[in-house]
PDB file of C-alpha atoms in Angstrom:
ATOM      1  CA  MET A   1     102.255  84.870 123.042  1.00 82.00           C
ATOM      2  CA  SER A   2     100.048  87.679 121.842  1.00 90.00           C
ATOM      3  CA  VAL A   3      98.362  89.575 119.061  1.00 96.00           C
ATOM      4  CA  ARG A   4      99.504  93.092 118.223  1.00 96.00           C
ATOM      5  CA  ILE A   5      97.365  95.691 116.503  1.00 96.00           C
ATOM      6  CA  VAL A   6      99.510  97.529 113.934  1.00 97.00           C
ATOM      7  CA  ARG A   7      99.468 100.022 111.110  1.00 97.00           C
ATOM      8  CA  LEU A   8     100.238  98.143 107.912  1.00 97.00           C
ATOM      9  CA  GLY A   9     103.295  99.496 106.133  1.00 97.00           C
ATOM     10  CA  SER A  10     104.967 100.494 109.406  1.00 97.00           C
ATOM     11  CA  PRO A  11     108.256  98.835 110.384  1.00 97.00           C
ATOM     12  CA  ARG A  12     107.785  95.481 112.087  1.00 96.00           C
ATOM     13  CA  SER A  13     108.504  95.106 115.776  1.00 94.00           C
ATOM     14  CA  PRO A  14     110.708  92.277 117.059  1.00 93.00           C
ATOM     15  CA  GLY A  15     108.586  89.216 117.801  1.00 89.00           C
ATOM     16  CA  GLU A  16     105.584  90.566 115.941  1.00 94.00           C
ATOM     17  CA  GLY A  17     105.024  87.315 114.101  1.00 96.00           C
ATOM     18  CA  THR A  18     102.865  86.912 111.034  1.00 97.00           C
ATOM     19  CA  ARG A  19     101.229  90.161 109.930  1.00 98.00           C
ATOM     20  CA  ILE A  20      97.579  89.824 108.902  1.00 98.00           C
ATOM     21  CA  GLY A  21      96.011  92.527 106.746  1.00 98.00           C
ATOM     22  CA  THR A  22      92.414  93.151 107.807  1.00 97.00           C
ATOM     23  CA  VAL A  23      91.745  95.467 104.891  1.00 97.00           C
ATOM     24  CA  ARG A  24      89.265  95.522 102.040  1.00 94.00           C
ATOM     25  CA  ARG A  25      91.891  96.142  99.342  1.00 94.00           C
ATOM     26  CA  PRO A  26      95.610  95.427  98.883  1.00 94.00           C
ATOM     27  CA  PRO A  27      98.025  98.394  99.008  1.00 95.00           C
ATOM     28  CA  ARG A  28      97.950 100.361  95.771  1.00 93.00           C
ATOM     29  CA  GLY A  29     100.999 100.363  93.565  1.00 95.00           C
ATOM     30  CA  VAL A  30     102.762  97.591  95.466  1.00 96.00           C
ATOM     31  CA  PRO A  31     103.503  94.331  93.633  1.00 96.00           C
ATOM     32  CA  LYS A  32     101.930  91.355  95.425  1.00 94.00           C
ATOM     33  CA  ALA A  33     105.341  89.715  95.757  1.00 95.00           C
ATOM     34  CA  GLU A  34     106.514  92.712  97.846  1.00 96.00           C
ATOM     35  CA  PHE A  35     103.634  92.973 100.350  1.00 97.00           C
ATOM     36  CA  ALA A  36     105.558  91.159 103.109  1.00 96.00           C
ATOM     37  CA  SER A  37     109.021  92.577 102.353  1.00 96.00           C
ATOM     38  CA  GLN A  38     107.631  96.138 102.453  1.00 97.00           C
ATOM     39  CA  ASP A  39     105.957  95.459 105.822  1.00 97.00           C
ATOM     40  CA  TRP A  40     102.390  95.576 104.535  1.00 98.00           C
ATOM     41  CA  TYR A  41     101.198  92.087 105.454  1.00 98.00           C
ATOM     42  CA  ASP A  42     101.997  88.410 105.082  1.00 98.00           C
ATOM     43  CA  VAL A  43      98.381  87.250 104.772  1.00 97.00           C
ATOM     44  CA  TRP A  44      95.383  89.172 103.458  1.00 97.00           C
ATOM     45  CA  PHE A  45      92.279  88.580 105.605  1.00 97.00           C
ATOM     46  CA  PRO A  46      89.462  90.890 104.462  1.00 97.00           C
ATOM     47  CA  THR A  47      86.917  88.980 106.589  1.00 97.00           C
ATOM     48  CA  LEU A  48      87.686  91.387 109.453  1.00 97.00           C
ATOM     49  CA  ALA A  49      87.662  94.530 107.309  1.00 97.00           C
ATOM     50  CA  PRO A  50      84.619  96.777 107.260  1.00 98.00           C
ATOM     51  CA  SER A  51      82.341  96.330 104.260  1.00 97.00           C
ATOM     52  CA  LEU A  52      82.813  98.927 101.518  1.00 95.00           C
ATOM     53  CA  GLU A  53      79.698 100.801 102.660  1.00 97.00           C
ATOM     54  CA  THR A  54      80.818 100.780 106.298  1.00 97.00           C
ATOM     55  CA  MET A  55      84.384 101.740 105.377  1.00 95.00           C
ATOM     56  CA  LYS A  56      83.028 104.824 103.581  1.00 95.00           C
ATOM     57  CA  LEU A  57      81.119 105.782 106.752  1.00 96.00           C
ATOM     58  CA  GLY A  58      84.316 105.515 108.788  1.00 95.00           C
ATOM     59  CA  LEU A  59      86.395 107.526 106.356  1.00 94.00           C
ATOM     60  CA  ALA A  60      83.766 110.273 106.256  1.00 95.00           C
ATOM     61  CA  ALA A  61      83.232 110.379 110.034  1.00 96.00           C
ATOM     62  CA  LYS A  62      84.168 113.833 111.322  1.00 95.00           C
ATOM     63  CA  THR A  63      81.984 114.058 114.417  1.00 97.00           C
ATOM     64  CA  PRO A  64      81.606 111.755 117.417  1.00 96.00           C
ATOM     65  CA  ALA A  65      78.058 110.913 116.276  1.00 97.00           C
ATOM     66  CA  GLN A  66      79.315 109.883 112.826  1.00 97.00           C
ATOM     67  CA  TRP A  67      82.108 107.798 114.383  1.00 97.00           C
ATOM     68  CA  ASN A  68      79.574 106.121 116.673  1.00 97.00           C
ATOM     69  CA  ALA A  69      77.404 105.278 113.649  1.00 98.00           C
ATOM     70  CA  PHE A  70      80.425 103.710 111.943  1.00 98.00           C
ATOM     71  CA  SER A  71      81.339 101.815 115.119  1.00 98.00           C
ATOM     72  CA  ARG A  72      77.850 100.369 115.541  1.00 98.00           C
ATOM     73  CA  LYS A  73      77.741  99.236 111.914  1.00 98.00           C
ATOM     74  CA  TYR A  74      81.230  97.666 112.022  1.00 98.00           C
ATOM     75  CA  LEU A  75      80.543  95.911 115.324  1.00 98.00           C
ATOM     76  CA  ALA A  76      77.298  94.517 113.879  1.00 98.00           C
ATOM     77  CA  GLU A  77      79.240  93.162 110.889  1.00 98.00           C
ATOM     78  CA  MET A  78      81.785  91.547 113.204  1.00 98.00           C
ATOM     79  CA  ALA A  79      79.008  89.929 115.275  1.00 98.00           C
ATOM     80  CA  ALA A  80      77.860  87.872 112.279  1.00 97.00           C
ATOM     81  CA  PRO A  81      79.559  84.701 111.043  1.00 96.00           C
ATOM     82  CA  PRO A  82      82.157  84.257 109.599  1.00 96.00           C
ATOM     83  CA  ALA A  83      83.719  87.380 111.186  1.00 98.00           C
ATOM     84  CA  ARG A  84      82.613  86.380 114.698  1.00 97.00           C
ATOM     85  CA  ASP A  85      84.206  82.963 114.213  1.00 97.00           C
ATOM     86  CA  ALA A  86      87.416  84.475 112.855  1.00 97.00           C
ATOM     87  CA  ILE A  87      87.717  86.760 115.894  1.00 97.00           C
ATOM     88  CA  ALA A  88      87.198  83.790 118.213  1.00 97.00           C
ATOM     89  CA  LEU A  89      89.864  81.811 116.340  1.00 96.00           C
ATOM     90  CA  LEU A  90      92.396  84.657 116.499  1.00 97.00           C
ATOM     91  CA  ALA A  91      91.695  85.108 120.211  1.00 96.00           C
ATOM     92  CA  VAL A  92      92.497  81.440 120.868  1.00 96.00           C
ATOM     93  CA  LEU A  93      95.597  81.532 118.646  1.00 95.00           C
ATOM     94  CA  SER A  94      96.898  84.571 120.543  1.00 95.00           C
ATOM     95  CA  HIS A  95      97.564  82.285 123.514  1.00 95.00           C
ATOM     96  CA  SER A  96      99.943  80.046 121.559  1.00 95.00           C
ATOM     97  CA  THR A  97     101.549  82.184 118.845  1.00 95.00           C
ATOM     98  CA  ASP A  98     102.603  85.750 118.101  1.00 96.00           C
ATOM     99  CA  PHE A  99     100.930  87.538 115.211  1.00 97.00           C
ATOM    100  CA  SER A 100      99.628  90.977 114.343  1.00 97.00           C
ATOM    101  CA  VAL A 101      96.547  92.379 112.641  1.00 97.00           C
ATOM    102  CA  GLY A 102      96.162  95.780 111.113  1.00 96.00           C
ATOM    103  CA  CYS A 103      95.127  98.211 108.422  1.00 96.00           C
ATOM    104  CA  TYR A 104      96.432 101.339 106.726  1.00 96.00           C
ATOM    105  CA  CYS A 105      94.864 104.110 108.834  1.00 94.00           C
ATOM    106  CA  GLU A 106      97.314 106.500 110.446  1.00 93.00           C
ATOM    107  CA  ASP A 107      95.233 107.116 113.588  1.00 93.00           C
ATOM    108  CA  GLU A 108      94.127 103.912 115.333  1.00 93.00           C
ATOM    109  CA  THR A 109      91.579 105.799 117.439  1.00 92.00           C
ATOM    110  CA  HIS A 110      89.709 106.696 114.236  1.00 93.00           C
ATOM    111  CA  CYS A 111      90.024 103.281 112.609  1.00 95.00           C
ATOM    112  CA  HIS A 112      88.436  99.850 112.778  1.00 96.00           C
ATOM    113  CA  ARG A 113      91.704  98.659 114.390  1.00 96.00           C
ATOM    114  CA  SER A 114      90.605 100.193 117.693  1.00 95.00           C
ATOM    115  CA  LEU A 115      87.336  98.271 117.524  1.00 97.00           C
ATOM    116  CA  LEU A 116      89.088  95.084 116.459  1.00 96.00           C
ATOM    117  CA  ARG A 117      91.456  95.471 119.440  1.00 95.00           C
ATOM    118  CA  ARG A 118      88.416  95.681 121.733  1.00 95.00           C
ATOM    119  CA  LEU A 119      86.671  92.689 120.123  1.00 97.00           C
ATOM    120  CA  LEU A 120      89.758  90.515 120.401  1.00 97.00           C
ATOM    121  CA  ALA A 121      90.217  91.454 124.053  1.00 95.00           C
ATOM    122  CA  GLU A 122      86.531  90.719 124.761  1.00 96.00           C
ATOM    123  CA  HIS A 123      87.089  87.243 123.275  1.00 95.00           C
ATOM    124  CA  GLY A 124      90.007  86.656 125.639  1.00 93.00           C
ATOM    125  CA  ALA A 125      92.886  87.437 123.278  1.00 93.00           C
ATOM    126  CA  GLU A 126      96.295  88.354 124.645  1.00 87.00           C
ATOM    127  CA  VAL A 127      96.486  91.836 123.028  1.00 92.00           C
ATOM    128  CA  THR A 128      99.649  93.956 123.288  1.00 85.00           C
ATOM    129  CA  ARG A 129     100.740  97.269 121.847  1.00 72.00           C
TER     130      ARG A 129
END
């Protein structure tokens, strides 16, 4: 069993399990009834999304220093409850069920997904690509 880190809206992989959207907002222009069938997500879980202020920092980050500032702020948000507790729960669940978490960003290396991958692994999650 494992957790996969995915780009929402991308085709699902075999055995991916439930897709959890760790995003601040639902996909624009997509009817709610079609989120799952269009491979966006099955469950919306904004608890693990960056705050609006932090998300803006990440989107504007063009330099390593700006990305590091975003990373520090996001990691601080994820260290506080309820996000910390949600990460711990997902890490435990990854040992007994397959599921995926993700967001919309094209490049995972410049996205909170990369940090979420690291946090889940640090909490003992079974993380796969």
